[in-house]
mmCIF file with all atom_site columns, C-alpha atoms in Angstrom:
data_model
loop_
_atom_site.group_PDB
_atom_site.id
_atom_site.type_symbol
_atom_site.label_atom_id
_atom_site.label_alt_id
_atom_site.label_comp_id
_atom_site.label_asym_id
_atom_site.label_entity_id
_atom_site.label_seq_id
_atom_site.pdbx_PDB_ins_code
_atom_site.Cartn_x
_atom_site.Cartn_y
_atom_site.Cartn_z
_atom_site.occupancy
_atom_site.B_iso_or_equiv
_atom_site.pdbx_formal_charge
_atom_site.auth_seq_id
_atom_site.auth_comp_id
_atom_site.auth_asym_id
_atom_site.auth_atom_id
_atom_site.pdbx_PDB_model_num
ATOM 1   C CA . UNK A 1 1   ? 31.183 -8.037 -8.680  1.00 71.00 ? 1486 UNK A CA 1
ATOM 2   C CA . UNK A 1 2   ? 28.244 -5.626 -8.600  1.00 80.00 ? 1487 UNK A CA 1
ATOM 3   C CA . UNK A 1 3   ? 29.066 -1.965 -8.088  1.00 89.00 ? 1488 UNK A CA 1
ATOM 4   C CA . UNK A 1 4   ? 26.960 -1.730 -4.931  1.00 94.00 ? 1489 UNK A CA 1
ATOM 5   C CA . UNK A 1 5   ? 25.867 -4.773 -2.945  1.00 95.00 ? 1490 UNK A CA 1
ATOM 6   C CA . UNK A 1 6   ? 23.542 -4.842 0.022   1.00 95.00 ? 1491 UNK A CA 1
ATOM 7   C CA . UNK A 1 7   ? 22.225 -7.376 2.493   1.00 88.00 ? 1492 UNK A CA 1
ATOM 8   C CA . UNK A 1 8   ? 19.391 -9.147 0.672   1.00 78.00 ? 1493 UNK A CA 1
ATOM 9   C CA . UNK A 1 9   ? 16.875 -8.896 3.514   1.00 86.00 ? 1494 UNK A CA 1
ATOM 10  C CA . UNK A 1 10  ? 14.049 -8.625 4.276   1.00 93.00 ? 1495 UNK A CA 1
ATOM 11  C CA . UNK A 1 11  ? 14.554 -7.667 7.872   1.00 95.00 ? 1496 UNK A CA 1
ATOM 12  C CA . UNK A 1 12  ? 11.548 -8.228 10.125  1.00 97.00 ? 1497 UNK A CA 1
ATOM 13  C CA . UNK A 1 13  ? 11.979 -6.671 13.569  1.00 97.00 ? 1498 UNK A CA 1
ATOM 14  C CA . UNK A 1 14  ? 9.744  -5.651 16.477  1.00 97.00 ? 1499 UNK A CA 1
ATOM 15  C CA . UNK A 1 15  ? 9.283  -2.046 17.476  1.00 98.00 ? 1500 UNK A CA 1
ATOM 16  C CA . UNK A 1 16  ? 12.164 -0.830 19.598  1.00 98.00 ? 1501 UNK A CA 1
ATOM 17  C CA . UNK A 1 17  ? 14.726 -3.149 18.035  1.00 98.00 ? 1502 UNK A CA 1
ATOM 18  C CA . UNK A 1 18  ? 18.107 -2.078 16.711  1.00 98.00 ? 1503 UNK A CA 1
ATOM 19  C CA . UNK A 1 19  ? 18.826 -3.115 13.148  1.00 97.00 ? 1504 UNK A CA 1
ATOM 20  C CA . UNK A 1 20  ? 21.923 -2.742 10.989  1.00 96.00 ? 1505 UNK A CA 1
ATOM 21  C CA . UNK A 1 21  ? 22.246 -2.779 7.222   1.00 96.00 ? 1506 UNK A CA 1
ATOM 22  C CA . UNK A 1 22  ? 25.503 -3.421 5.421   1.00 95.00 ? 1507 UNK A CA 1
ATOM 23  C CA . UNK A 1 23  ? 26.678 -2.399 1.992   1.00 96.00 ? 1508 UNK A CA 1
ATOM 24  C CA . UNK A 1 24  ? 29.863 -2.863 -0.027  1.00 96.00 ? 1509 UNK A CA 1
ATOM 25  C CA . UNK A 1 25  ? 30.970 -0.984 -3.125  1.00 94.00 ? 1510 UNK A CA 1
ATOM 26  C CA . UNK A 1 26  ? 33.447 -1.991 -5.779  1.00 92.00 ? 1511 UNK A CA 1
ATOM 27  C CA . UNK A 1 27  ? 35.004 1.270  -6.991  1.00 88.00 ? 1512 UNK A CA 1
ATOM 28  C CA . UNK A 1 28  ? 37.736 2.476  -4.667  1.00 87.00 ? 1513 UNK A CA 1
ATOM 29  C CA . UNK A 1 29  ? 37.590 5.895  -6.375  1.00 85.00 ? 1514 UNK A CA 1
ATOM 30  C CA . UNK A 1 30  ? 34.056 6.507  -5.102  1.00 86.00 ? 1515 UNK A CA 1
ATOM 31  C CA . UNK A 1 31  ? 33.809 9.768  -3.203  1.00 84.00 ? 1516 UNK A CA 1
ATOM 32  C CA . UNK A 1 32  ? 30.241 10.290 -2.069  1.00 87.00 ? 1517 UNK A CA 1
ATOM 33  C CA . UNK A 1 33  ? 28.004 7.926  -0.177  1.00 91.00 ? 1518 UNK A CA 1
ATOM 34  C CA . UNK A 1 34  ? 24.365 8.059  0.816   1.00 93.00 ? 1519 UNK A CA 1
ATOM 35  C CA . UNK A 1 35  ? 21.498 6.112  2.263   1.00 96.00 ? 1520 UNK A CA 1
ATOM 36  C CA . UNK A 1 36  ? 18.143 6.638  0.609   1.00 96.00 ? 1521 UNK A CA 1
ATOM 37  C CA . UNK A 1 37  ? 14.783 5.479  1.840   1.00 97.00 ? 1522 UNK A CA 1
ATOM 38  C CA . UNK A 1 38  ? 12.068 4.290  -0.528  1.00 97.00 ? 1523 UNK A CA 1
ATOM 39  C CA . UNK A 1 39  ? 8.508  3.626  0.538   1.00 96.00 ? 1524 UNK A CA 1
ATOM 40  C CA . UNK A 1 40  ? 6.394  1.195  -1.459  1.00 93.00 ? 1525 UNK A CA 1
ATOM 41  C CA . UNK A 1 41  ? 5.606  2.577  -4.928  1.00 89.00 ? 1526 UNK A CA 1
ATOM 42  C CA . UNK A 1 42  ? 7.160  5.936  -4.069  1.00 94.00 ? 1527 UNK A CA 1
ATOM 43  C CA . UNK A 1 43  ? 10.313 7.685  -5.199  1.00 95.00 ? 1528 UNK A CA 1
ATOM 44  C CA . UNK A 1 44  ? 13.605 7.326  -3.290  1.00 96.00 ? 1529 UNK A CA 1
ATOM 45  C CA . UNK A 1 45  ? 14.266 10.073 -0.763  1.00 95.00 ? 1530 UNK A CA 1
ATOM 46  C CA . UNK A 1 46  ? 17.596 11.013 0.758   1.00 93.00 ? 1531 UNK A CA 1
ATOM 47  C CA . UNK A 1 47  ? 17.872 9.695  4.306   1.00 95.00 ? 1532 UNK A CA 1
ATOM 48  C CA . UNK A 1 48  ? 21.412 10.791 5.027   1.00 94.00 ? 1533 UNK A CA 1
ATOM 49  C CA . UNK A 1 49  ? 24.812 11.355 3.550   1.00 91.00 ? 1534 UNK A CA 1
ATOM 50  C CA . UNK A 1 50  ? 27.640 9.197  4.861   1.00 92.00 ? 1535 UNK A CA 1
ATOM 51  C CA . UNK A 1 51  ? 30.838 10.903 5.927   1.00 87.00 ? 1536 UNK A CA 1
ATOM 52  C CA . UNK A 1 52  ? 34.258 9.398  6.509   1.00 87.00 ? 1537 UNK A CA 1
ATOM 53  C CA . UNK A 1 53  ? 34.146 10.113 10.216  1.00 87.00 ? 1538 UNK A CA 1
ATOM 54  C CA . UNK A 1 54  ? 30.712 8.557  10.568  1.00 88.00 ? 1539 UNK A CA 1
ATOM 55  C CA . UNK A 1 55  ? 27.613 10.574 11.278  1.00 92.00 ? 1540 UNK A CA 1
ATOM 56  C CA . UNK A 1 56  ? 24.428 10.390 13.253  1.00 94.00 ? 1541 UNK A CA 1
ATOM 57  C CA . UNK A 1 57  ? 20.975 11.810 12.712  1.00 94.00 ? 1542 UNK A CA 1
ATOM 58  C CA . UNK A 1 58  ? 18.683 11.036 15.590  1.00 96.00 ? 1543 UNK A CA 1
ATOM 59  C CA . UNK A 1 59  ? 18.152 7.282  15.705  1.00 98.00 ? 1544 UNK A CA 1
ATOM 60  C CA . UNK A 1 60  ? 20.153 6.732  12.523  1.00 98.00 ? 1545 UNK A CA 1
ATOM 61  C CA . UNK A 1 61  ? 23.928 6.243  12.410  1.00 97.00 ? 1546 UNK A CA 1
ATOM 62  C CA . UNK A 1 62  ? 25.939 5.813  9.225   1.00 97.00 ? 1547 UNK A CA 1
ATOM 63  C CA . UNK A 1 63  ? 29.502 4.533  9.047   1.00 96.00 ? 1548 UNK A CA 1
ATOM 64  C CA . UNK A 1 64  ? 31.988 4.402  6.200   1.00 96.00 ? 1549 UNK A CA 1
ATOM 65  C CA . UNK A 1 65  ? 35.097 2.247  5.997   1.00 94.00 ? 1550 UNK A CA 1
ATOM 66  C CA . UNK A 1 66  ? 37.018 3.264  2.892   1.00 92.00 ? 1551 UNK A CA 1
ATOM 67  C CA . UNK A 1 67  ? 39.722 0.621  3.329   1.00 93.00 ? 1552 UNK A CA 1
ATOM 68  C CA . UNK A 1 68  ? 37.124 -2.140 3.284   1.00 94.00 ? 1553 UNK A CA 1
ATOM 69  C CA . UNK A 1 69  ? 34.808 -0.274 0.888   1.00 94.00 ? 1554 UNK A CA 1
ATOM 70  C CA . UNK A 1 70  ? 32.010 -0.838 3.335   1.00 95.00 ? 1555 UNK A CA 1
ATOM 71  C CA . UNK A 1 71  ? 29.071 1.315  4.432   1.00 96.00 ? 1556 UNK A CA 1
ATOM 72  C CA . UNK A 1 72  ? 26.624 0.644  7.215   1.00 97.00 ? 1557 UNK A CA 1
ATOM 73  C CA . UNK A 1 73  ? 23.373 2.067  8.543   1.00 97.00 ? 1558 UNK A CA 1
ATOM 74  C CA . UNK A 1 74  ? 22.243 1.486  12.115  1.00 98.00 ? 1559 UNK A CA 1
ATOM 75  C CA . UNK A 1 75  ? 18.686 2.205  13.178  1.00 98.00 ? 1560 UNK A CA 1
ATOM 76  C CA . UNK A 1 76  ? 18.024 2.304  16.904  1.00 98.00 ? 1561 UNK A CA 1
ATOM 77  C CA . UNK A 1 77  ? 14.650 2.061  18.618  1.00 98.00 ? 1562 UNK A CA 1
ATOM 78  C CA . UNK A 1 78  ? 12.852 1.066  15.418  1.00 98.00 ? 1563 UNK A CA 1
ATOM 79  C CA . UNK A 1 79  ? 9.446  2.601  14.760  1.00 98.00 ? 1564 UNK A CA 1
ATOM 80  C CA . UNK A 1 80  ? 6.600  1.267  12.651  1.00 98.00 ? 1565 UNK A CA 1
ATOM 81  C CA . UNK A 1 81  ? 7.193  4.239  10.355  1.00 97.00 ? 1566 UNK A CA 1
ATOM 82  C CA . UNK A 1 82  ? 10.727 3.018  9.623   1.00 98.00 ? 1567 UNK A CA 1
ATOM 83  C CA . UNK A 1 83  ? 9.262  0.218  7.498   1.00 98.00 ? 1568 UNK A CA 1
ATOM 84  C CA . UNK A 1 84  ? 10.627 0.846  4.007   1.00 97.00 ? 1569 UNK A CA 1
ATOM 85  C CA . UNK A 1 85  ? 13.376 -0.179 1.614   1.00 97.00 ? 1570 UNK A CA 1
ATOM 86  C CA . UNK A 1 86  ? 16.790 1.291  2.353   1.00 98.00 ? 1571 UNK A CA 1
ATOM 87  C CA . UNK A 1 87  ? 19.045 1.921  -0.629  1.00 97.00 ? 1572 UNK A CA 1
ATOM 88  C CA . UNK A 1 88  ? 22.808 2.185  -0.388  1.00 97.00 ? 1573 UNK A CA 1
ATOM 89  C CA . UNK A 1 89  ? 24.065 4.730  -2.919  1.00 94.00 ? 1574 UNK A CA 1
ATOM 90  C CA . UNK A 1 90  ? 27.536 5.550  -4.175  1.00 92.00 ? 1575 UNK A CA 1
ATOM 91  C CA . UNK A 1 91  ? 28.794 8.266  -6.490  1.00 85.00 ? 1576 UNK A CA 1
ATOM 92  C CA . UNK A 1 92  ? 31.581 7.088  -8.767  1.00 71.00 ? 1577 UNK A CA 1
ATOM 93  C CA . UNK A 1 93  ? 33.678 10.193 -8.280  1.00 64.00 ? 1578 UNK A CA 1
ATOM 94  C CA . UNK A 1 94  ? 33.394 13.774 -7.165  1.00 57.00 ? 1579 UNK A CA 1
ATOM 95  C CA . UNK A 1 95  ? 33.557 15.037 -10.724 1.00 60.00 ? 1580 UNK A CA 1
ATOM 96  C CA . UNK A 1 96  ? 30.169 13.509 -10.953 1.00 58.00 ? 1581 UNK A CA 1
ATOM 97  C CA . UNK A 1 97  ? 29.108 10.617 -12.935 1.00 71.00 ? 1582 UNK A CA 1
ATOM 98  C CA . UNK A 1 98  ? 25.800 9.357  -11.764 1.00 83.00 ? 1583 UNK A CA 1
ATOM 99  C CA . UNK A 1 99  ? 24.825 7.852  -8.438  1.00 88.00 ? 1584 UNK A CA 1
ATOM 100 C CA . UNK A 1 100 ? 24.775 4.076  -8.404  1.00 91.00 ? 1585 UNK A CA 1
ATOM 101 C CA . UNK A 1 101 ? 22.091 2.417  -6.304  1.00 94.00 ? 1586 UNK A CA 1
ATOM 102 C CA . UNK A 1 102 ? 22.145 -0.906 -4.551  1.00 96.00 ? 1587 UNK A CA 1
ATOM 103 C CA . UNK A 1 103 ? 19.228 -3.256 -4.837  1.00 95.00 ? 1588 UNK A CA 1
ATOM 104 C CA . UNK A 1 104 ? 17.892 -2.174 -1.462  1.00 96.00 ? 1589 UNK A CA 1
ATOM 105 C CA . UNK A 1 105 ? 17.152 -3.909 1.805   1.00 96.00 ? 1590 UNK A CA 1
ATOM 106 C CA . UNK A 1 106 ? 13.570 -4.071 2.976   1.00 96.00 ? 1591 UNK A CA 1
ATOM 107 C CA . UNK A 1 107 ? 12.781 -3.428 6.631   1.00 97.00 ? 1592 UNK A CA 1
ATOM 108 C CA . UNK A 1 108 ? 9.480  -4.337 8.205   1.00 97.00 ? 1593 UNK A CA 1
ATOM 109 C CA . UNK A 1 109 ? 8.875  -3.173 11.771  1.00 98.00 ? 1594 UNK A CA 1
ATOM 110 C CA . UNK A 1 110 ? 5.971  -4.781 13.584  1.00 97.00 ? 1595 UNK A CA 1
ATOM 111 C CA . UNK A 1 111 ? 4.167  -3.952 16.805  1.00 94.00 ? 1596 UNK A CA 1
ATOM 112 C CA . UNK B 2 1   ? 5.892  23.528 -5.850  1.00 54.00 ? 422  UNK B CA 1
ATOM 113 C CA . UNK B 2 2   ? 9.670  23.473 -6.001  1.00 73.00 ? 423  UNK B CA 1
ATOM 114 C CA . UNK B 2 3   ? 10.147 19.726 -6.370  1.00 93.00 ? 424  UNK B CA 1
ATOM 115 C CA . UNK B 2 4   ? 10.854 17.586 -9.425  1.00 96.00 ? 425  UNK B CA 1
ATOM 116 C CA . UNK B 2 5   ? 7.754  17.020 -11.542 1.00 97.00 ? 426  UNK B CA 1
ATOM 117 C CA . UNK B 2 6   ? 7.153  14.133 -13.892 1.00 98.00 ? 427  UNK B CA 1
ATOM 118 C CA . UNK B 2 7   ? 4.378  13.662 -16.371 1.00 97.00 ? 428  UNK B CA 1
ATOM 119 C CA . UNK B 2 8   ? 2.447  11.479 -16.858 1.00 97.00 ? 429  UNK B CA 1
ATOM 120 C CA . UNK B 2 9   ? 2.301  9.540  -13.595 1.00 97.00 ? 430  UNK B CA 1
ATOM 121 C CA . UNK B 2 10  ? 1.088  6.420  -15.355 1.00 97.00 ? 431  UNK B CA 1
ATOM 122 C CA . UNK B 2 11  ? 1.203  5.284  -18.956 1.00 98.00 ? 432  UNK B CA 1
ATOM 123 C CA . UNK B 2 12  ? -0.229 2.145  -20.480 1.00 98.00 ? 433  UNK B CA 1
ATOM 124 C CA . UNK B 2 13  ? 0.736  1.511  -24.070 1.00 98.00 ? 434  UNK B CA 1
ATOM 125 C CA . UNK B 2 14  ? 0.582  -1.269 -26.584 1.00 98.00 ? 435  UNK B CA 1
ATOM 126 C CA . UNK B 2 15  ? 3.752  -2.990 -27.644 1.00 98.00 ? 436  UNK B CA 1
ATOM 127 C CA . UNK B 2 16  ? 5.318  -1.270 -30.610 1.00 98.00 ? 437  UNK B CA 1
ATOM 128 C CA . UNK B 2 17  ? 3.994  2.197  -29.784 1.00 98.00 ? 438  UNK B CA 1
ATOM 129 C CA . UNK B 2 18  ? 6.175  5.192  -28.968 1.00 98.00 ? 439  UNK B CA 1
ATOM 130 C CA . UNK B 2 19  ? 5.935  6.962  -25.633 1.00 98.00 ? 440  UNK B CA 1
ATOM 131 C CA . UNK B 2 20  ? 7.393  10.196 -24.313 1.00 98.00 ? 441  UNK B CA 1
ATOM 132 C CA . UNK B 2 21  ? 7.831  11.252 -20.715 1.00 98.00 ? 442  UNK B CA 1
ATOM 133 C CA . UNK B 2 22  ? 8.547  14.704 -19.384 1.00 98.00 ? 443  UNK B CA 1
ATOM 134 C CA . UNK B 2 23  ? 10.557 15.836 -16.375 1.00 98.00 ? 444  UNK B CA 1
ATOM 135 C CA . UNK B 2 24  ? 10.719 19.323 -14.894 1.00 97.00 ? 445  UNK B CA 1
ATOM 136 C CA . UNK B 2 25  ? 13.630 19.572 -12.463 1.00 96.00 ? 446  UNK B CA 1
ATOM 137 C CA . UNK B 2 26  ? 14.098 21.950 -9.568  1.00 94.00 ? 447  UNK B CA 1
ATOM 138 C CA . UNK B 2 27  ? 14.682 25.246 -11.328 1.00 91.00 ? 448  UNK B CA 1
ATOM 139 C CA . UNK B 2 28  ? 18.127 26.037 -9.940  1.00 89.00 ? 449  UNK B CA 1
ATOM 140 C CA . UNK B 2 29  ? 19.459 22.498 -10.504 1.00 91.00 ? 450  UNK B CA 1
ATOM 141 C CA . UNK B 2 30  ? 21.760 22.210 -13.513 1.00 90.00 ? 451  UNK B CA 1
ATOM 142 C CA . UNK B 2 31  ? 21.969 18.414 -13.561 1.00 92.00 ? 452  UNK B CA 1
ATOM 143 C CA . UNK B 2 32  ? 19.151 16.111 -14.566 1.00 95.00 ? 453  UNK B CA 1
ATOM 144 C CA . UNK B 2 33  ? 19.161 12.323 -14.450 1.00 95.00 ? 454  UNK B CA 1
ATOM 145 C CA . UNK B 2 34  ? 16.960 9.547  -15.748 1.00 97.00 ? 455  UNK B CA 1
ATOM 146 C CA . UNK B 2 35  ? 16.728 6.197  -13.981 1.00 97.00 ? 456  UNK B CA 1
ATOM 147 C CA . UNK B 2 36  ? 14.655 3.091  -14.499 1.00 97.00 ? 457  UNK B CA 1
ATOM 148 C CA . UNK B 2 37  ? 13.422 0.888  -11.679 1.00 97.00 ? 458  UNK B CA 1
ATOM 149 C CA . UNK B 2 38  ? 11.799 -2.511 -11.860 1.00 96.00 ? 459  UNK B CA 1
ATOM 150 C CA . UNK B 2 39  ? 10.169 -4.420 -9.021  1.00 92.00 ? 460  UNK B CA 1
ATOM 151 C CA . UNK B 2 40  ? 12.629 -5.572 -6.393  1.00 90.00 ? 461  UNK B CA 1
ATOM 152 C CA . UNK B 2 41  ? 15.543 -3.683 -7.902  1.00 94.00 ? 462  UNK B CA 1
ATOM 153 C CA . UNK B 2 42  ? 17.205 -0.409 -7.122  1.00 95.00 ? 463  UNK B CA 1
ATOM 154 C CA . UNK B 2 43  ? 17.049 2.453  -9.621  1.00 95.00 ? 464  UNK B CA 1
ATOM 155 C CA . UNK B 2 44  ? 19.302 1.838  -12.640 1.00 94.00 ? 465  UNK B CA 1
ATOM 156 C CA . UNK B 2 45  ? 21.048 4.779  -14.250 1.00 93.00 ? 466  UNK B CA 1
ATOM 157 C CA . UNK B 2 46  ? 20.062 5.594  -17.839 1.00 95.00 ? 467  UNK B CA 1
ATOM 158 C CA . UNK B 2 47  ? 21.501 8.999  -18.680 1.00 95.00 ? 468  UNK B CA 1
ATOM 159 C CA . UNK B 2 48  ? 22.246 12.455 -17.345 1.00 93.00 ? 469  UNK B CA 1
ATOM 160 C CA . UNK B 2 49  ? 22.494 16.038 -18.507 1.00 94.00 ? 470  UNK B CA 1
ATOM 161 C CA . UNK B 2 50  ? 24.443 18.985 -17.308 1.00 92.00 ? 471  UNK B CA 1
ATOM 162 C CA . UNK B 2 51  ? 22.480 21.963 -18.545 1.00 93.00 ? 472  UNK B CA 1
ATOM 163 C CA . UNK B 2 52  ? 21.579 20.982 -22.131 1.00 93.00 ? 473  UNK B CA 1
ATOM 164 C CA . UNK B 2 53  ? 24.534 18.649 -22.680 1.00 93.00 ? 474  UNK B CA 1
ATOM 165 C CA . UNK B 2 54  ? 23.981 14.903 -22.379 1.00 93.00 ? 475  UNK B CA 1
ATOM 166 C CA . UNK B 2 55  ? 27.180 13.806 -20.642 1.00 90.00 ? 476  UNK B CA 1
ATOM 167 C CA . UNK B 2 56  ? 26.722 10.106 -20.075 1.00 89.00 ? 477  UNK B CA 1
ATOM 168 C CA . UNK B 2 57  ? 24.523 7.304  -21.326 1.00 90.00 ? 478  UNK B CA 1
ATOM 169 C CA . UNK B 2 58  ? 24.275 3.868  -19.805 1.00 89.00 ? 479  UNK B CA 1
ATOM 170 C CA . UNK B 2 59  ? 24.587 0.756  -21.925 1.00 87.00 ? 480  UNK B CA 1
ATOM 171 C CA . UNK B 2 60  ? 21.009 0.121  -20.775 1.00 83.00 ? 481  UNK B CA 1
ATOM 172 C CA . UNK B 2 61  ? 19.933 2.978  -23.036 1.00 86.00 ? 482  UNK B CA 1
ATOM 173 C CA . UNK B 2 62  ? 19.348 1.123  -26.289 1.00 89.00 ? 483  UNK B CA 1
ATOM 174 C CA . UNK B 2 63  ? 18.867 2.797  -29.654 1.00 93.00 ? 484  UNK B CA 1
ATOM 175 C CA . UNK B 2 64  ? 15.144 2.862  -29.002 1.00 96.00 ? 485  UNK B CA 1
ATOM 176 C CA . UNK B 2 65  ? 15.639 5.305  -26.149 1.00 96.00 ? 486  UNK B CA 1
ATOM 177 C CA . UNK B 2 66  ? 16.416 8.968  -26.611 1.00 96.00 ? 487  UNK B CA 1
ATOM 178 C CA . UNK B 2 67  ? 16.560 11.802 -24.123 1.00 97.00 ? 488  UNK B CA 1
ATOM 179 C CA . UNK B 2 68  ? 16.743 15.524 -24.639 1.00 96.00 ? 489  UNK B CA 1
ATOM 180 C CA . UNK B 2 69  ? 17.051 18.624 -22.557 1.00 96.00 ? 490  UNK B CA 1
ATOM 181 C CA . UNK B 2 70  ? 16.881 21.288 -25.239 1.00 91.00 ? 491  UNK B CA 1
ATOM 182 C CA . UNK B 2 71  ? 17.100 24.457 -23.167 1.00 87.00 ? 492  UNK B CA 1
ATOM 183 C CA . UNK B 2 72  ? 18.726 23.092 -20.078 1.00 86.00 ? 493  UNK B CA 1
ATOM 184 C CA . UNK B 2 73  ? 15.433 23.111 -18.210 1.00 91.00 ? 494  UNK B CA 1
ATOM 185 C CA . UNK B 2 74  ? 12.875 20.329 -18.686 1.00 96.00 ? 495  UNK B CA 1
ATOM 186 C CA . UNK B 2 75  ? 13.805 17.003 -20.240 1.00 98.00 ? 496  UNK B CA 1
ATOM 187 C CA . UNK B 2 76  ? 11.997 14.377 -22.279 1.00 98.00 ? 497  UNK B CA 1
ATOM 188 C CA . UNK B 2 77  ? 12.643 10.659 -22.504 1.00 98.00 ? 498  UNK B CA 1
ATOM 189 C CA . UNK B 2 78  ? 11.250 8.908  -25.556 1.00 98.00 ? 499  UNK B CA 1
ATOM 190 C CA . UNK B 2 79  ? 10.988 5.166  -26.031 1.00 98.00 ? 500  UNK B CA 1
ATOM 191 C CA . UNK B 2 80  ? 10.317 4.018  -29.572 1.00 97.00 ? 501  UNK B CA 1
ATOM 192 C CA . UNK B 2 81  ? 8.757  0.686  -30.504 1.00 97.00 ? 502  UNK B CA 1
ATOM 193 C CA . UNK B 2 82  ? 8.073  -0.216 -26.895 1.00 98.00 ? 503  UNK B CA 1
ATOM 194 C CA . UNK B 2 83  ? 8.598  -3.778 -25.713 1.00 97.00 ? 504  UNK B CA 1
ATOM 195 C CA . UNK B 2 84  ? 7.136  -5.552 -22.696 1.00 96.00 ? 505  UNK B CA 1
ATOM 196 C CA . UNK B 2 85  ? 10.560 -5.451 -21.085 1.00 95.00 ? 506  UNK B CA 1
ATOM 197 C CA . UNK B 2 86  ? 10.326 -1.668 -21.033 1.00 97.00 ? 507  UNK B CA 1
ATOM 198 C CA . UNK B 2 87  ? 7.630  -1.871 -18.364 1.00 97.00 ? 508  UNK B CA 1
ATOM 199 C CA . UNK B 2 88  ? 9.109  -0.131 -15.335 1.00 97.00 ? 509  UNK B CA 1
ATOM 200 C CA . UNK B 2 89  ? 9.056  3.013  -13.255 1.00 97.00 ? 510  UNK B CA 1
ATOM 201 C CA . UNK B 2 90  ? 11.001 5.791  -14.962 1.00 98.00 ? 511  UNK B CA 1
ATOM 202 C CA . UNK B 2 91  ? 12.444 8.181  -12.431 1.00 98.00 ? 512  UNK B CA 1
ATOM 203 C CA . UNK B 2 92  ? 13.843 11.621 -13.042 1.00 97.00 ? 513  UNK B CA 1
ATOM 204 C CA . UNK B 2 93  ? 16.130 13.349 -10.556 1.00 95.00 ? 514  UNK B CA 1
ATOM 205 C CA . UNK B 2 94  ? 17.967 16.635 -10.413 1.00 94.00 ? 515  UNK B CA 1
ATOM 206 C CA . UNK B 2 95  ? 20.876 18.084 -8.499  1.00 90.00 ? 516  UNK B CA 1
ATOM 207 C CA . UNK B 2 96  ? 22.922 21.226 -8.178  1.00 86.00 ? 517  UNK B CA 1
ATOM 208 C CA . UNK B 2 97  ? 26.336 20.257 -9.413  1.00 77.00 ? 518  UNK B CA 1
ATOM 209 C CA . UNK B 2 98  ? 27.383 16.659 -8.935  1.00 72.00 ? 519  UNK B CA 1
ATOM 210 C CA . UNK B 2 99  ? 25.117 16.154 -5.969  1.00 68.00 ? 520  UNK B CA 1
ATOM 211 C CA . UNK B 2 100 ? 28.122 15.089 -3.976  1.00 65.00 ? 521  UNK B CA 1
ATOM 212 C CA . UNK B 2 101 ? 26.870 16.456 -0.674  1.00 68.00 ? 522  UNK B CA 1
ATOM 213 C CA . UNK B 2 102 ? 23.121 16.660 -0.965  1.00 75.00 ? 523  UNK B CA 1
ATOM 214 C CA . UNK B 2 103 ? 22.450 13.781 -3.330  1.00 81.00 ? 524  UNK B CA 1
ATOM 215 C CA . UNK B 2 104 ? 19.621 13.978 -5.802  1.00 89.00 ? 525  UNK B CA 1
ATOM 216 C CA . UNK B 2 105 ? 15.995 14.943 -5.544  1.00 92.00 ? 526  UNK B CA 1
ATOM 217 C CA . UNK B 2 106 ? 13.699 12.533 -7.338  1.00 95.00 ? 527  UNK B CA 1
ATOM 218 C CA . UNK B 2 107 ? 10.363 13.071 -8.964  1.00 97.00 ? 528  UNK B CA 1
ATOM 219 C CA . UNK B 2 108 ? 7.441  10.740 -8.307  1.00 96.00 ? 529  UNK B CA 1
ATOM 220 C CA . UNK B 2 109 ? 8.177  8.800  -11.464 1.00 97.00 ? 530  UNK B CA 1
ATOM 221 C CA . UNK B 2 110 ? 6.258  7.660  -14.519 1.00 98.00 ? 531  UNK B CA 1
ATOM 222 C CA . UNK B 2 111 ? 5.030  4.079  -14.323 1.00 97.00 ? 532  UNK B CA 1
ATOM 223 C CA . UNK B 2 112 ? 5.028  2.520  -17.782 1.00 98.00 ? 533  UNK B CA 1
ATOM 224 C CA . UNK B 2 113 ? 3.097  -0.632 -18.571 1.00 98.00 ? 534  UNK B CA 1
ATOM 225 C CA . UNK B 2 114 ? 3.530  -2.158 -22.015 1.00 98.00 ? 535  UNK B CA 1
ATOM 226 C CA . UNK B 2 115 ? 0.782  -4.596 -22.941 1.00 97.00 ? 536  UNK B CA 1
#
């Protein structure tokens, strides 16, 4: 089983749609969770951290289910500018080995 | 500019040549990471430093790869006897501590093409 697995995508949605990405991780000792965004041929950039209680940042909502080792990202009212690859990221433990990245799910929002 | 800087942005080299990349992290960040990314894949961890100490190396980091961070500031990644399979984007990132809350900040990467 891969350490971090994501929906393969791509997701093609119209502007204004709601889209959800799912991610599972294999190491139950993982402590830190993130979603990164990566535009074509650019570096990954932190979109949001994911907290146990779930958290929201504008149109973006992240959820964590530790029992199921599952992370999700919900994007509401999609914009053209949301088109990118979304990377699910997990830290092995708080003591800090490196972040492990999923393969990414590509979102394309069309008008 | 207080971001992570990588140099060069692009490198084309012939198979068998050696290449060296440089990364300058955010100055107050004590951790520095190297990742490799190929098309359609997420970044794959190579190695990381805390200050000048190299604390972990991935099994992806073959004997042809070596990384240094001699004074705990900038880092270099050298690939000896390059192979076509080394063609990828090499990303450097830095963090303050383990990056458990704020994640990492990435540089723009060095795109290596081995011909």
